Amino acid sequence: MSYDEFYIKSVIRSIPDWPEPGVVFRDVTPVFKDPKAMRMVCDAFIQRYMNTDITHIASIDARGFILGSVVAYQLNLPMILIRKKGKLPGDTLSQEYNLEYGTAAIEMQTDALQPGPEANVLVFDDLIATGGTVMAALSLINKLGGKVHEVAALIDLPDLMGSQKIQDSNVAVFSLLAYEGL
């Protein structure tokens, strides 16, 4: 099935003034309810990464898990979970990042990745906004000795400069869709 950007954009729901006035929230959950849209999105990512030297897929809590797990399964690669602090059992590494009003933290299990040049990780999230969560994920992967191949997302919000921040850290970014304007 061919990827159709217009179809995917027609499925994604735009919710004005949520979670606060002036924000247009891009809700990707309708993509997961639409088998045609879900197949298009996953197939597009699978095609992009099928002949690469990626060794792991790291997915960010929670909607990144959905896309990342399908791609990891299809490419026969291990998946690393990057979760909100306190959600993973065992030994973990934690990384704080800034929010608009305060900080948050994400974690990754210390045995999720073996250090070395062969650890080439694709990082998945559903959406790139300010880039704080992704930058924290990159830091965790680097702490465990992994190299990030690329960051992949369904949606990029370039006006919020997150994808630029990621690229400025010498990590490539790929998204299927971009929404200009807030």
Coordinates of C-alpha atoms in Angstrom, one line a residue, residues 38-166:
M38 CA -1.9 2.4 10.5
R39 CA -0.7 0.2 7.7
M40 CA 0.4 3.2 5.5
V41 CA 2.3 4.7 8.4
C42 CA 4.0 1.5 9.5
D43 CA 4.8 0.4 5.9
A44 CA 6.4 3.8 5.2
F45 CA 8.7 3.5 8.2
I46 CA 9.5 -0.2 7.5
Q47 CA 10.4 0.7 3.9
R48 CA 12.7 3.5 5.1
Y49 CA 14.6 1.4 7.6
M50 CA 14.6 -2.1 6.1
N51 CA 18.0 -2.0 4.5
T52 CA 19.9 0.0 7.1
D53 CA 22.4 -1.1 9.8
I54 CA 20.0 -0.3 12.7
T55 CA 20.4 -2.8 15.5
H56 CA 17.8 -1.6 18.0
I57 CA 14.6 0.4 18.0
A58 CA 14.1 2.7 21.1
S59 CA 10.5 3.8 21.5
I60 CA 9.4 6.7 23.8
D61 CA 6.4 6.3 26.1
A62 CA 3.6 5.8 25.1
R63 CA 2.4 6.3 21.6
G64 CA 5.9 5.8 20.3
F65 CA 5.6 2.2 21.6
I66 CA 2.8 1.5 19.1
L67 CA 4.7 2.5 16.0
G68 CA 8.1 1.3 17.3
S69 CA 6.9 -2.1 18.2
V70 CA 5.4 -2.8 14.7
V71 CA 8.5 -1.6 13.0
A72 CA 10.8 -3.6 15.4
Y73 CA 8.7 -6.7 14.8
Q74 CA 8.8 -6.3 11.0
L75 CA 12.5 -5.7 10.9
N76 CA 13.2 -8.4 13.5
L77 CA 15.0 -6.0 15.9
P78 CA 15.0 -5.7 19.6
M79 CA 12.9 -2.8 21.1
I80 CA 14.1 -0.6 24.0
L81 CA 11.4 1.0 26.1
I82 CA 12.0 4.6 27.2
R83 CA 9.4 5.3 29.9
K84 CA 8.3 7.9 32.3
K85 CA 10.3 7.7 35.6
G86 CA 9.2 5.0 37.9
K87 CA 7.6 2.8 35.4
L88 CA 10.4 0.3 34.6
P89 CA 11.5 -2.4 37.0
G90 CA 15.2 -3.3 37.7
D91 CA 18.2 -1.1 37.3
T92 CA 17.6 2.0 35.2
L93 CA 19.2 5.2 34.1
S94 CA 17.2 8.4 34.4
Q95 CA 17.4 11.7 32.5
E96 CA 15.6 14.9 33.4
Y97 CA 14.4 17.4 30.8
N98 CA 12.6 20.7 30.9
L99 CA 8.9 21.2 30.5
E100 CA 7.2 24.5 30.0
Y101 CA 6.6 24.7 33.8
G102 CA 9.1 22.5 35.6
T103 CA 10.9 19.2 34.7
A104 CA 10.1 15.6 34.0
A105 CA 12.2 12.5 33.7
I106 CA 12.4 9.4 31.6
E107 CA 14.2 6.1 32.2
M108 CA 15.7 3.2 30.3
Q109 CA 16.8 -0.1 31.8
T110 CA 20.6 -0.4 32.0
D111 CA 20.7 -3.8 30.3
A112 CA 18.6 -2.6 27.3
L113 CA 21.7 -1.9 25.2
Q114 CA 25.2 -3.4 25.2
P115 CA 27.8 -0.7 24.5
G116 CA 29.8 -0.8 21.4
P117 CA 30.0 0.4 17.8
E118 CA 27.5 -2.2 16.8
A119 CA 24.7 -0.6 18.8
N120 CA 23.0 1.6 16.2
V121 CA 19.7 2.8 17.5
L122 CA 16.6 4.2 15.8
V123 CA 14.5 6.4 18.2
F124 CA 10.8 6.5 17.7
D125 CA 8.2 8.9 19.0
D126 CA 4.8 9.9 17.7
L127 CA 5.4 13.6 17.6
I128 CA 8.4 16.0 17.9
A129 CA 7.4 19.3 19.5
T130 CA 10.1 21.1 21.6
G131 CA 12.4 18.1 21.5
G132 CA 12.9 17.8 25.2
T133 CA 11.8 14.2 25.6
V134 CA 13.8 13.1 22.5
M135 CA 16.9 14.9 23.6
A136 CA 16.7 13.1 27.0
A137 CA 16.3 9.8 25.2
L138 CA 19.4 10.5 23.1
S139 CA 21.3 11.2 26.3
L140 CA 20.2 7.9 27.8
I141 CA 21.3 6.0 24.7
N142 CA 24.6 7.8 24.7
K143 CA 25.2 7.0 28.4
L144 CA 24.8 3.3 27.6
G145 CA 27.3 3.5 24.7
G146 CA 24.9 3.4 21.8
K147 CA 24.9 5.5 18.7
V148 CA 21.7 7.0 17.4
H149 CA 21.1 6.4 13.7
E150 CA 18.1 8.7 13.4
V151 CA 15.0 10.0 15.2
A152 CA 11.7 9.0 13.5
A153 CA 8.3 10.5 14.2
L154 CA 4.9 10.5 12.6
I155 CA 4.5 14.3 13.1
D156 CA 7.0 17.1 13.4
L157 CA 6.0 20.6 14.6
P158 CA 8.9 22.6 13.2
D159 CA 7.7 25.9 14.6
L160 CA 8.5 24.6 18.1
M161 CA 12.2 24.0 17.0
G162 CA 12.5 20.5 18.5
S163 CA 13.6 18.8 15.3
Q164 CA 16.1 21.6 14.8
K165 CA 17.5 21.1 18.3
I166 CA 17.9 17.4 17.6

